[in-house]
Amino acid sequence: MTTVEKHFPSDFLWGTATSAYQIEGAVHEDGRGESIWDRFSHTPGKTKFGQTGDIACDHYHRYPEDLDLMRELGLASYRFSIAWPRIFPEGKGKINQAGLDFYKRIIEGLHQRQLTPMATLYHWDLPQALQDAGGWMNRDTALRFAEYAEAMYRQLGASVPFWITHNEPWVAAFVGHLQGRHAPGIKDLPSAVKASHHLLYSHGLATQLFRDHKVAGQIGITLNLTPAYPTHDTPEDHAAAWRNDGYGNRWFLDPIFRGSYPADIVEWFAQHHRLEMDYVQAGDLAVIQQPIDFLGINYYFPNRISAADESKFLALTNSPTIGETSFRGWEVVPAAFADLLKRVQRDYGDTPIYITENGSAFADLKRAKDGSVNDGDRLSYLHTHLEAVADAIDAGVPVKGYYAWSMLDNYEWAEGYDERFGIIEVDFATQKRTPKRSARWYQQIVANNGLPSLPSELEALAQRYRNCPIGPQE
Ligand code: JJW
């Protein structure tokens, strides 16, 4: 008998998450068009070892096995994304039926296995044809997105209860158009800010259409939220942390929940970067502020911010750390996750929250006798972050579900296949799937609808995770 230490609400939704380009492969099959990630990943020097999503996990062909694995783990839901260029190879026009049929098979397969689908409409794979017309820097792309969303509601609305318009628009806008580390690989602040506005505007348009058509399910947006803590307890570091929060978090939360861009960041962009948002038209913010049924939150790590580093803000990929770190140097701080969830409710209200991604990459060197990956670090990350979710729920935050990122080891964008986020191992030479120890642990959590006590040999590591402070250091 396992002792369960923390229970979750009885209707809590447990799942895993993936995205199309990271797992599907089959990039030339059934009429799929080119996406900006095909173009970017095939451009020399853009991704680690020049790796691409051409084959990835071959999920396009192996999906029955993958859905069976989810069933075996006892999961209740699956978050996947629809590849826009499979539906509209040129971004608009006539539906490519063969591409649509793939998602119909996925959804049908989920229902057969009693799994609830959660579909993301845009997980970064813009049709290249639309990029050629300016991509997200062109307002017209928002209108094309709305048409694509409307087509998906019409085709799939009856069988998909949860819809997400965008995944991590901060990453799409700023990593894609300012840092240039993601497709389309542009490095220009005004372009990034413009892209962020059109992404948000397209979210609003797609949400309006969802209401207009009285689609049966729920719709929301997924933001990557990165809490920002001052390094030192000085007014300068507090101000810098607040600005970092404005750039990463409030830039999206404020328009969605309050109908305005944060004035301090508008001013900061304008003063320091000669930016004029003259493309924001009357009525745009009202469109963006459509009520949503839920907010999706992706949480991985916090930022530690000092005023001295402020010139590096815009390029920031990793901030200094105090505690344990994962594969890419991201600090493991479950207390920051609980703090974030409470803050979102405090500042933005009682909209239901789904954790649409949370997880960690580790080197996965240790193996058990049966050959499965003995990932005590990932297991402890998942466990202590679920403790944080339970803590937030106890404090009254309406968290309704949790999706581990990721179901499978997959193509981690510019980082390629080295960075393994899966709870299921993928051997990319053979495409063999093997649940890691963390997957078996997650299976137990789901079966219990609660957290059993950790294996004693992981207590010390988990305790270091739990003890990592969030406040400023002296
Ligand atoms: C950098 C934060 C903002 C992917 C980052 C924040 C800087 C002011 C993993 N999520 O592969 C990277 N991932 O496709 C989507 N999520 O900088 C899915 N978020 O401060 C996964 C977040 C991320 C990041 C990376």
Short mmCIF file of C-alpha atoms and ligand atoms in Angstrom, two decimals:
data_model
loop_
_atom_site.label_atom_id
_atom_site.label_comp_id
_atom_site.label_asym_id
_atom_site.label_seq_id
_atom_site.Cartn_x
_atom_site.Cartn_y
_atom_site.Cartn_z
CA MET A 1 0.00 0.00 0.00
CA THR A 2 1.29 3.43 -0.92
CA THR A 3 0.74 6.27 1.49
CA VAL A 4 -0.58 9.24 -0.43
CA GLU A 5 0.59 12.47 1.14
CA LYS A 6 -1.18 15.04 -1.01
CA HIS A 7 -4.47 14.56 -2.87
CA PHE A 8 -5.72 16.50 -5.88
CA PRO A 9 -9.33 17.53 -6.60
CA SER A 10 -11.39 14.60 -7.91
CA ASP A 11 -11.90 16.14 -11.37
CA PHE A 12 -8.23 17.14 -11.79
CA LEU A 13 -7.10 16.45 -15.38
CA TRP A 14 -3.80 14.56 -15.77
CA GLY A 15 -1.99 14.48 -19.07
CA THR A 16 1.15 14.84 -21.12
CA ALA A 17 1.93 17.37 -23.83
CA THR A 18 3.70 17.42 -27.20
CA SER A 19 3.73 19.59 -30.32
CA ALA A 20 3.49 18.72 -34.00
CA TYR A 21 6.92 19.70 -35.34
CA GLN A 22 8.69 18.22 -32.31
CA ILE A 23 7.31 14.69 -32.75
CA GLU A 24 5.52 14.05 -36.05
CA GLY A 25 8.23 13.88 -38.73
CA ALA A 26 6.71 13.03 -42.14
CA VAL A 27 7.29 16.57 -43.29
CA HIS A 28 6.64 15.83 -46.94
CA GLU A 29 3.74 13.46 -46.48
CA ASP A 30 0.11 13.79 -47.53
CA GLY A 31 0.50 17.25 -49.00
CA ARG A 32 1.95 19.03 -45.96
CA GLY A 33 3.35 22.45 -46.87
CA GLU A 34 6.65 23.93 -45.74
CA SER A 35 6.73 25.65 -42.34
CA ILE A 36 9.11 28.27 -41.00
CA TRP A 37 10.69 25.55 -38.86
CA ASP A 38 11.49 23.40 -41.92
CA ARG A 39 13.17 26.42 -43.50
CA PHE A 40 14.98 27.47 -40.30
CA SER A 41 16.19 24.02 -39.23
CA HIS A 42 17.53 23.36 -42.74
CA THR A 43 19.48 26.63 -42.71
CA PRO A 44 23.11 25.84 -41.80
CA GLY A 45 24.16 27.01 -38.34
CA LYS A 46 20.70 27.57 -36.92
CA THR A 47 20.22 24.39 -34.84
CA LYS A 48 22.51 22.14 -32.81
CA PHE A 49 24.32 19.72 -35.17
CA GLY A 50 22.00 20.99 -37.91
CA GLN A 51 19.27 18.75 -36.56
CA THR A 52 15.74 19.04 -37.99
CA GLY A 53 12.26 17.68 -37.31
CA ASP A 54 12.21 15.77 -40.62
CA ILE A 55 11.76 12.44 -38.83
CA ALA A 56 11.62 13.36 -35.12
CA CYS A 57 9.68 10.62 -33.25
CA ASP A 58 7.95 9.44 -36.44
CA HIS A 59 4.73 9.96 -34.51
CA TYR A 60 2.88 10.54 -37.81
CA HIS A 61 3.18 6.79 -38.43
CA ARG A 62 3.60 5.50 -34.88
CA TYR A 63 0.75 7.37 -33.21
CA PRO A 64 -1.27 4.21 -32.34
CA GLU A 65 1.62 2.93 -30.23
CA ASP A 66 2.00 6.36 -28.60
CA LEU A 67 -1.70 6.60 -27.76
CA ASP A 68 -1.52 3.07 -26.33
CA LEU A 69 1.35 4.19 -24.09
CA MET A 70 -0.74 7.08 -22.75
CA ARG A 71 -3.54 4.67 -22.00
CA GLU A 72 -1.10 2.31 -20.29
CA LEU A 73 0.08 5.16 -18.06
CA GLY A 74 -3.53 5.79 -17.09
CA LEU A 75 -3.57 9.37 -18.37
CA ALA A 76 -6.86 11.24 -18.77
CA SER A 77 -5.88 13.80 -21.40
CA TYR A 78 -3.40 14.58 -24.17
CA ARG A 79 -2.27 18.02 -25.32
CA PHE A 80 -1.05 18.03 -28.94
CA SER A 81 -0.80 20.69 -31.63
CA ILE A 82 -2.24 20.87 -35.12
CA ALA A 83 0.28 21.71 -37.83
CA TRP A 84 -1.22 24.59 -39.79
CA PRO A 85 0.80 23.63 -42.94
CA ARG A 86 -0.79 20.15 -42.94
CA ILE A 87 -4.24 21.79 -43.08
CA PHE A 88 -3.44 24.73 -45.36
CA PRO A 89 -0.09 23.99 -47.09
CA GLU A 90 0.09 27.60 -48.32
CA GLY A 91 -1.45 29.03 -45.15
CA LYS A 92 -4.86 29.69 -46.70
CA GLY A 93 -7.29 28.49 -49.34
CA LYS A 94 -8.68 24.98 -49.57
CA ILE A 95 -8.33 22.40 -46.79
CA ASN A 96 -5.83 19.62 -47.45
CA GLN A 97 -8.06 16.69 -46.53
CA ALA A 98 -5.22 14.17 -46.07
CA GLY A 99 -3.57 16.43 -43.50
CA LEU A 100 -6.81 17.00 -41.63
CA ASP A 101 -7.49 13.25 -41.58
CA PHE A 102 -4.34 12.67 -39.53
CA TYR A 103 -5.74 14.79 -36.70
CA LYS A 104 -9.13 13.12 -37.05
CA ARG A 105 -7.36 9.78 -36.51
CA ILE A 106 -5.54 11.15 -33.45
CA ILE A 107 -8.76 12.51 -31.93
CA GLU A 108 -10.69 9.33 -32.71
CA GLY A 109 -7.85 7.26 -31.21
CA LEU A 110 -7.92 9.38 -28.05
CA HIS A 111 -11.67 8.98 -27.63
CA GLN A 112 -11.39 5.21 -28.13
CA ARG A 113 -8.92 5.15 -25.25
CA GLN A 114 -10.97 7.47 -23.03
CA LEU A 115 -8.44 10.29 -23.32
CA THR A 116 -9.63 13.91 -23.57
CA PRO A 117 -8.04 15.89 -26.44
CA MET A 118 -6.59 19.36 -25.84
CA ALA A 119 -5.57 20.89 -29.18
CA THR A 120 -3.16 23.79 -29.70
CA LEU A 121 -3.73 25.66 -32.95
CA TYR A 122 -0.34 27.36 -33.19
CA HIS A 123 2.81 25.80 -31.78
CA TRP A 124 5.29 27.82 -33.88
CA ASP A 125 5.00 26.09 -37.28
CA LEU A 126 3.79 28.97 -39.45
CA PRO A 127 3.32 28.09 -43.13
CA GLN A 128 6.42 29.41 -44.93
CA ALA A 129 4.19 30.98 -47.60
CA LEU A 130 2.80 33.34 -44.95
CA GLN A 131 6.31 34.12 -43.69
CA ASP A 132 7.18 35.11 -47.26
CA ALA A 133 4.40 37.70 -46.94
CA GLY A 134 5.82 39.04 -43.66
CA GLY A 135 4.71 36.39 -41.16
CA TRP A 136 3.60 37.68 -37.78
CA MET A 137 4.98 41.12 -38.62
CA ASN A 138 2.12 41.38 -41.12
CA ARG A 139 -1.34 42.01 -39.66
CA ASP A 140 -2.81 39.90 -42.47
CA THR A 141 -1.34 36.75 -40.84
CA ALA A 142 -3.68 37.30 -37.88
CA LEU A 143 -6.65 37.20 -40.28
CA ARG A 144 -5.32 34.03 -41.93
CA PHE A 145 -4.93 32.47 -38.46
CA ALA A 146 -8.54 33.31 -37.66
CA GLU A 147 -9.70 31.58 -40.87
CA TYR A 148 -7.61 28.52 -40.04
CA ALA A 149 -9.01 28.46 -36.48
CA GLU A 150 -12.56 28.76 -37.80
CA ALA A 151 -12.00 25.85 -40.19
CA MET A 152 -10.71 23.73 -37.31
CA TYR A 153 -13.72 24.55 -35.11
CA ARG A 154 -15.99 23.52 -37.97
CA GLN A 155 -14.13 20.28 -38.66
CA LEU A 156 -13.15 19.22 -35.15
CA GLY A 157 -15.22 21.34 -32.77
CA ALA A 158 -17.60 18.56 -31.82
CA SER A 159 -14.82 16.19 -30.73
CA VAL A 160 -12.24 18.50 -29.05
CA PRO A 161 -13.28 19.85 -25.61
CA PHE A 162 -10.19 22.04 -25.04
CA TRP A 163 -8.67 24.51 -27.51
CA ILE A 164 -5.52 26.61 -27.14
CA THR A 165 -5.02 29.42 -29.64
CA HIS A 166 -1.28 30.02 -29.13
CA ASN A 167 1.58 28.32 -27.37
CA GLU A 168 4.07 30.66 -25.66
CA PRO A 169 3.64 33.79 -27.79
CA TRP A 170 6.57 35.37 -25.88
CA VAL A 171 8.88 32.71 -27.30
CA ALA A 172 7.34 32.96 -30.78
CA ALA A 173 7.71 36.75 -30.81
CA PHE A 174 10.94 37.44 -28.91
CA VAL A 175 13.00 34.28 -29.38
CA GLY A 176 11.88 34.17 -33.03
CA HIS A 177 12.17 37.88 -33.95
CA LEU A 178 14.56 39.48 -31.43
CA GLN A 179 16.99 36.80 -30.26
CA GLY A 180 16.76 35.00 -33.61
CA ARG A 181 17.39 31.63 -31.99
CA HIS A 182 14.05 30.31 -33.28
CA ALA A 183 12.30 30.55 -36.64
CA PRO A 184 12.02 32.85 -38.49
CA GLY A 185 15.42 33.88 -37.08
CA ILE A 186 14.97 37.67 -37.15
CA LYS A 187 16.97 39.89 -34.75
CA ASP A 188 15.14 43.17 -34.37
CA LEU A 189 13.18 44.49 -31.38
CA PRO A 190 10.55 46.50 -33.30
CA SER A 191 9.80 43.40 -35.42
CA ALA A 192 9.46 41.26 -32.29
CA VAL A 193 7.07 43.68 -30.60
CA LYS A 194 5.02 43.97 -33.76
CA ALA A 195 4.87 40.16 -34.02
CA SER A 196 3.75 39.95 -30.38
CA HIS A 197 0.85 42.32 -31.09
CA HIS A 198 -0.31 40.38 -34.13
CA LEU A 199 -0.04 37.08 -32.25
CA LEU A 200 -2.21 38.53 -29.47
CA TYR A 201 -4.64 40.07 -31.95
CA SER A 202 -4.99 36.72 -33.74
CA HIS A 203 -5.70 35.07 -30.39
CA GLY A 204 -8.52 37.55 -29.83
CA LEU A 205 -9.97 37.04 -33.31
CA ALA A 206 -9.88 33.25 -32.95
CA THR A 207 -11.53 33.47 -29.53
CA GLN A 208 -14.30 35.71 -30.90
CA LEU A 209 -14.99 33.21 -33.68
CA PHE A 210 -15.13 30.38 -31.14
CA ARG A 211 -17.94 32.27 -29.37
CA ASP A 212 -19.67 33.31 -32.61
CA HIS A 213 -19.89 29.69 -33.71
CA LYS A 214 -20.96 28.49 -30.26
CA VAL A 215 -18.35 25.74 -30.28
CA ALA A 216 -19.12 23.31 -27.48
CA GLY A 217 -15.73 23.25 -25.78
CA GLN A 218 -13.49 25.68 -23.90
CA ILE A 219 -10.84 27.99 -25.31
CA GLY A 220 -7.75 29.60 -23.81
CA ILE A 221 -4.17 30.61 -24.52
CA THR A 222 -0.93 29.17 -23.17
CA LEU A 223 1.72 31.57 -21.85
CA ASN A 224 5.24 30.69 -20.75
CA LEU A 225 5.49 32.57 -17.46
CA THR A 226 8.89 33.22 -15.94
CA PRO A 227 8.77 34.72 -12.45
CA ALA A 228 11.48 37.34 -11.93
CA TYR A 229 13.21 37.77 -8.56
CA PRO A 230 15.65 40.52 -7.63
CA THR A 231 19.14 39.20 -6.93
CA HIS A 232 19.78 41.76 -4.20
CA ASP A 233 17.32 43.47 -1.90
CA THR A 234 17.94 46.89 -3.44
CA PRO A 235 15.45 49.27 -5.08
CA GLU A 236 17.44 48.99 -8.32
CA ASP A 237 17.22 45.21 -8.44
CA HIS A 238 13.53 45.26 -7.51
CA ALA A 239 12.87 47.71 -10.34
CA ALA A 240 14.88 45.59 -12.78
CA ALA A 241 13.02 42.43 -11.77
CA TRP A 242 9.69 44.20 -12.23
CA ARG A 243 10.77 45.29 -15.73
CA ASN A 244 11.83 41.75 -16.56
CA ASP A 245 8.42 40.57 -15.37
CA GLY A 246 6.84 43.23 -17.58
CA TYR A 247 8.77 42.10 -20.63
CA GLY A 248 8.17 38.37 -20.20
CA ASN A 249 4.85 38.09 -18.35
CA ARG A 250 2.80 41.29 -18.09
CA TRP A 251 3.34 42.02 -21.81
CA PHE A 252 0.88 39.16 -22.47
CA LEU A 253 -1.15 38.92 -19.25
CA ASP A 254 -2.14 42.61 -19.19
CA PRO A 255 -3.63 42.84 -22.69
CA ILE A 256 -5.46 39.51 -22.25
CA PHE A 257 -6.92 40.22 -18.81
CA ARG A 258 -6.94 44.03 -18.65
CA GLY A 259 -7.07 45.17 -22.24
CA SER A 260 -3.89 47.26 -22.14
CA TYR A 261 -0.15 46.86 -22.63
CA PRO A 262 1.84 47.57 -19.44
CA ALA A 263 2.63 51.30 -19.60
CA ASP A 264 6.08 50.94 -18.01
CA ILE A 265 7.19 48.49 -20.69
CA VAL A 266 5.69 50.51 -23.56
CA GLU A 267 7.69 53.45 -22.22
CA TRP A 268 10.83 51.37 -21.65
CA PHE A 269 10.70 50.00 -25.19
CA ALA A 270 10.05 53.49 -26.54
CA GLN A 271 12.77 55.25 -24.54
CA HIS A 272 15.50 52.74 -24.93
CA HIS A 273 14.65 51.26 -28.26
CA ARG A 274 12.92 53.98 -30.29
CA LEU A 275 9.74 52.03 -30.70
CA GLU A 276 6.39 53.28 -31.86
CA MET A 277 3.48 50.90 -31.85
CA ASP A 278 1.61 52.77 -34.53
CA TYR A 279 0.20 49.52 -35.94
CA VAL A 280 -2.02 49.00 -32.88
CA GLN A 281 -5.44 49.97 -34.23
CA ALA A 282 -8.46 51.24 -32.31
CA GLY A 283 -10.39 48.25 -31.03
CA ASP A 284 -7.47 45.78 -31.15
CA LEU A 285 -7.10 45.63 -27.38
CA ALA A 286 -10.83 45.00 -26.94
CA VAL A 287 -10.48 42.04 -29.30
CA ILE A 288 -7.46 40.74 -27.37
CA GLN A 289 -9.33 41.09 -24.07
CA GLN A 290 -12.06 38.55 -25.03
CA PRO A 291 -12.94 36.46 -21.97
CA ILE A 292 -11.15 33.11 -22.05
CA ASP A 293 -12.35 29.90 -20.41
CA PHE A 294 -8.95 29.03 -19.02
CA LEU A 295 -5.36 30.19 -18.94
CA GLY A 296 -2.67 27.67 -19.90
CA ILE A 297 0.58 28.16 -18.01
CA ASN A 298 3.91 26.68 -19.02
CA TYR A 299 6.40 26.91 -16.19
CA TYR A 300 10.02 25.75 -16.23
CA PHE A 301 12.26 28.07 -14.15
CA PRO A 302 12.49 31.58 -12.64
CA ASN A 303 14.80 34.46 -13.58
CA ARG A 304 17.13 36.07 -11.03
CA ILE A 305 17.55 39.68 -12.00
CA SER A 306 20.01 42.40 -11.09
CA ALA A 307 20.06 45.99 -12.35
CA ALA A 308 23.69 45.56 -13.35
CA ASP A 309 22.62 42.98 -15.94
CA GLU A 310 19.77 45.00 -17.35
CA SER A 311 21.51 45.70 -20.64
CA LYS A 312 21.44 41.95 -21.27
CA PHE A 313 17.69 41.63 -20.65
CA LEU A 314 16.48 41.37 -24.16
CA ALA A 315 18.93 38.64 -25.03
CA LEU A 316 18.45 36.77 -21.78
CA THR A 317 18.28 33.01 -22.09
CA ASN A 318 19.60 31.98 -18.67
CA SER A 319 19.97 34.02 -15.54
CA PRO A 320 22.39 33.33 -12.66
CA THR A 321 21.33 30.49 -10.36
CA ILE A 322 21.57 29.65 -6.67
CA GLY A 323 20.21 26.13 -6.51
CA GLU A 324 20.25 22.92 -8.53
CA THR A 325 20.06 23.21 -12.30
CA SER A 326 18.81 21.03 -15.13
CA PHE A 327 20.35 20.23 -18.52
CA ARG A 328 20.30 23.74 -20.02
CA GLY A 329 21.29 25.44 -16.75
CA TRP A 330 17.69 26.23 -15.81
CA GLU A 331 17.36 26.55 -12.03
CA VAL A 332 15.06 24.08 -10.29
CA VAL A 333 12.85 26.16 -7.96
CA PRO A 334 9.44 24.62 -7.17
CA ALA A 335 8.69 27.43 -4.68
CA ALA A 336 8.77 29.88 -7.61
CA PHE A 337 6.06 27.82 -9.34
CA ALA A 338 3.69 28.01 -6.33
CA ASP A 339 4.48 31.71 -5.98
CA LEU A 340 3.71 32.30 -9.68
CA LEU A 341 0.35 30.53 -9.54
CA LYS A 342 -0.75 32.52 -6.50
CA ARG A 343 0.39 35.75 -8.13
CA VAL A 344 -1.53 35.09 -11.35
CA GLN A 345 -4.74 34.65 -9.36
CA ARG A 346 -4.00 37.67 -7.15
CA ASP A 347 -3.28 40.00 -10.07
CA TYR A 348 -5.50 38.59 -12.82
CA GLY A 349 -8.42 36.88 -11.09
CA ASP A 350 -10.10 33.51 -10.88
CA THR A 351 -9.88 32.24 -14.47
CA PRO A 352 -9.33 28.45 -14.31
CA ILE A 353 -5.72 27.47 -14.90
CA TYR A 354 -4.30 24.43 -16.64
CA ILE A 355 -0.60 23.73 -16.34
CA THR A 356 -0.13 22.98 -20.03
CA GLU A 357 3.61 22.29 -19.70
CA ASN A 358 6.01 21.61 -16.88
CA GLY A 359 9.02 19.36 -16.88
CA SER A 360 12.74 19.16 -17.19
CA ALA A 361 15.57 17.95 -19.38
CA PHE A 362 18.36 15.94 -17.78
CA ALA A 363 21.24 13.94 -19.21
CA ASP A 364 19.55 10.59 -18.49
CA LEU A 365 22.80 8.71 -17.95
CA LYS A 366 21.68 6.31 -15.21
CA ARG A 367 19.94 3.11 -16.14
CA ALA A 368 18.12 0.47 -14.16
CA LYS A 369 18.86 -3.25 -14.59
CA ASP A 370 16.05 -3.62 -17.12
CA GLY A 371 17.65 -0.91 -19.28
CA SER A 372 15.05 1.75 -18.53
CA VAL A 373 16.27 5.26 -17.70
CA ASN A 374 16.57 5.75 -13.94
CA ASP A 375 15.83 9.48 -13.97
CA GLY A 376 15.60 10.28 -10.28
CA ASP A 377 16.25 13.94 -11.09
CA ARG A 378 13.31 14.26 -13.49
CA LEU A 379 11.11 12.24 -11.12
CA SER A 380 12.03 14.60 -8.26
CA TYR A 381 11.45 17.65 -10.46
CA LEU A 382 7.94 16.43 -11.38
CA HIS A 383 7.15 15.46 -7.81
CA THR A 384 8.27 18.70 -6.15
CA HIS A 385 6.57 20.81 -8.84
CA LEU A 386 3.34 18.90 -8.26
CA GLU A 387 3.77 19.66 -4.55
CA ALA A 388 3.88 23.31 -5.59
CA VAL A 389 0.67 22.89 -7.60
CA ALA A 390 -0.99 21.23 -4.60
CA ASP A 391 0.20 24.10 -2.41
CA ALA A 392 -1.36 26.63 -4.80
CA ILE A 393 -4.63 24.67 -4.93
CA ASP A 394 -4.71 24.62 -1.11
CA ALA A 395 -4.32 28.40 -1.21
CA GLY A 396 -7.37 28.64 -3.46
CA VAL A 397 -5.78 28.93 -6.91
CA PRO A 398 -8.11 27.27 -9.46
CA VAL A 399 -5.64 24.87 -11.09
CA LYS A 400 -7.71 22.29 -12.98
CA GLY A 401 -5.13 20.07 -14.63
CA TYR A 402 -1.46 19.33 -15.30
CA TYR A 403 0.34 18.20 -18.45
CA ALA A 404 3.87 16.89 -18.12
CA TRP A 405 6.25 18.15 -20.81
CA SER A 406 6.86 15.93 -22.47
CA MET A 407 5.33 12.57 -23.20
CA LEU A 408 8.32 11.63 -25.39
CA ASP A 409 11.91 12.70 -25.83
CA ASN A 410 11.61 14.89 -28.90
CA TYR A 411 13.04 17.66 -31.09
CA GLU A 412 13.78 20.51 -28.70
CA TRP A 413 13.91 23.18 -31.42
CA ALA A 414 17.34 24.85 -31.74
CA GLU A 415 18.68 22.49 -29.05
CA GLY A 416 17.96 19.45 -31.22
CA TYR A 417 17.64 15.92 -29.86
CA ASP A 418 20.24 16.20 -27.07
CA GLU A 419 17.89 17.92 -24.73
CA ARG A 420 15.61 15.17 -23.42
CA PHE A 421 12.37 16.27 -21.79
CA GLY A 422 10.44 12.99 -22.18
CA ILE A 423 9.07 10.82 -19.42
CA ILE A 424 9.25 8.15 -22.13
CA GLU A 425 12.65 7.55 -23.70
CA VAL A 426 12.93 7.50 -27.48
CA ASP A 427 15.88 5.72 -29.09
CA PHE A 428 16.08 7.82 -32.25
CA ALA A 429 18.03 5.10 -34.11
CA THR A 430 15.28 2.50 -33.69
CA GLN A 431 12.31 4.69 -32.63
CA LYS A 432 11.84 2.35 -29.66
CA ARG A 433 9.86 3.90 -26.80
CA THR A 434 10.67 2.95 -23.18
CA PRO A 435 8.95 4.57 -20.19
CA LYS A 436 11.52 6.08 -17.82
CA ARG A 437 11.27 5.72 -14.06
CA SER A 438 9.63 9.19 -14.00
CA ALA A 439 6.83 7.86 -16.26
CA ARG A 440 6.15 4.99 -13.87
CA TRP A 441 6.12 7.46 -10.98
CA TYR A 442 3.72 9.74 -12.87
CA GLN A 443 1.55 6.68 -13.54
CA GLN A 444 1.31 6.11 -9.78
CA ILE A 445 0.50 9.76 -9.10
CA VAL A 446 -2.30 9.66 -11.67
CA ALA A 447 -3.63 6.34 -10.32
CA ASN A 448 -3.70 7.75 -6.78
CA ASN A 449 -4.83 11.23 -7.85
CA GLY A 450 -2.21 12.30 -5.35
CA LEU A 451 1.46 12.28 -4.43
CA PRO A 452 2.85 9.18 -2.73
CA SER A 453 5.85 9.63 -0.44
CA LEU A 454 9.09 9.77 -2.42
CA PRO A 455 11.50 6.86 -2.52
CA SER A 456 13.90 7.52 0.35
CA GLU A 457 17.01 7.73 -1.85
CA LEU A 458 15.49 10.75 -3.65
CA GLU A 459 14.52 12.66 -0.51
CA ALA A 460 17.80 14.56 -0.23
CA LEU A 461 17.65 15.82 -3.83
CA ALA A 462 13.96 16.72 -3.54
CA GLN A 463 14.75 18.57 -0.32
CA ARG A 464 17.40 20.66 -2.09
CA TYR A 465 14.82 21.52 -4.76
CA ARG A 466 12.22 22.44 -2.12
CA ASN A 467 14.66 24.54 -0.13
CA CYS A 468 15.80 26.69 -3.02
CA PRO A 469 14.85 30.25 -2.01
CA ILE A 470 12.91 32.71 -4.14
CA GLY A 471 13.61 35.93 -2.30
CA PRO A 472 16.53 38.27 -2.89
CA GLN A 473 19.89 37.33 -1.36
CA GLU A 474 21.78 39.79 0.84
C1 JJW B 1 13.50 30.74 -22.55
C2 JJW B 1 12.87 33.45 -20.30
C3 JJW B 1 11.65 36.35 -20.12
C4 JJW B 1 9.38 24.43 -24.88
C5 JJW B 1 12.84 31.59 -21.69
C6 JJW B 1 11.59 31.26 -21.21
C7 JJW B 1 13.44 34.81 -20.34
C8 JJW B 1 11.73 37.81 -19.73
C9 JJW B 1 10.45 24.48 -23.83
N1 JJW B 1 8.12 24.99 -24.48
O1 JJW B 1 9.84 22.47 -26.19
C10 JJW B 1 12.91 29.56 -22.94
N2 JJW B 1 10.55 25.88 -23.39
O2 JJW B 1 7.70 23.33 -27.43
C11 JJW B 1 7.28 24.75 -25.61
N3 JJW B 1 9.55 26.47 -22.84
O3 JJW B 1 13.47 32.73 -21.32
C12 JJW B 1 7.62 23.37 -26.05
N4 JJW B 1 9.84 27.69 -22.49
O4 JJW B 1 12.71 35.67 -19.52
C13 JJW B 1 8.96 23.09 -25.34
C14 JJW B 1 11.00 30.06 -21.60
C15 JJW B 1 11.68 29.21 -22.46
C16 JJW B 1 11.06 27.95 -22.80
C17 JJW B 1 11.54 26.81 -23.40
#
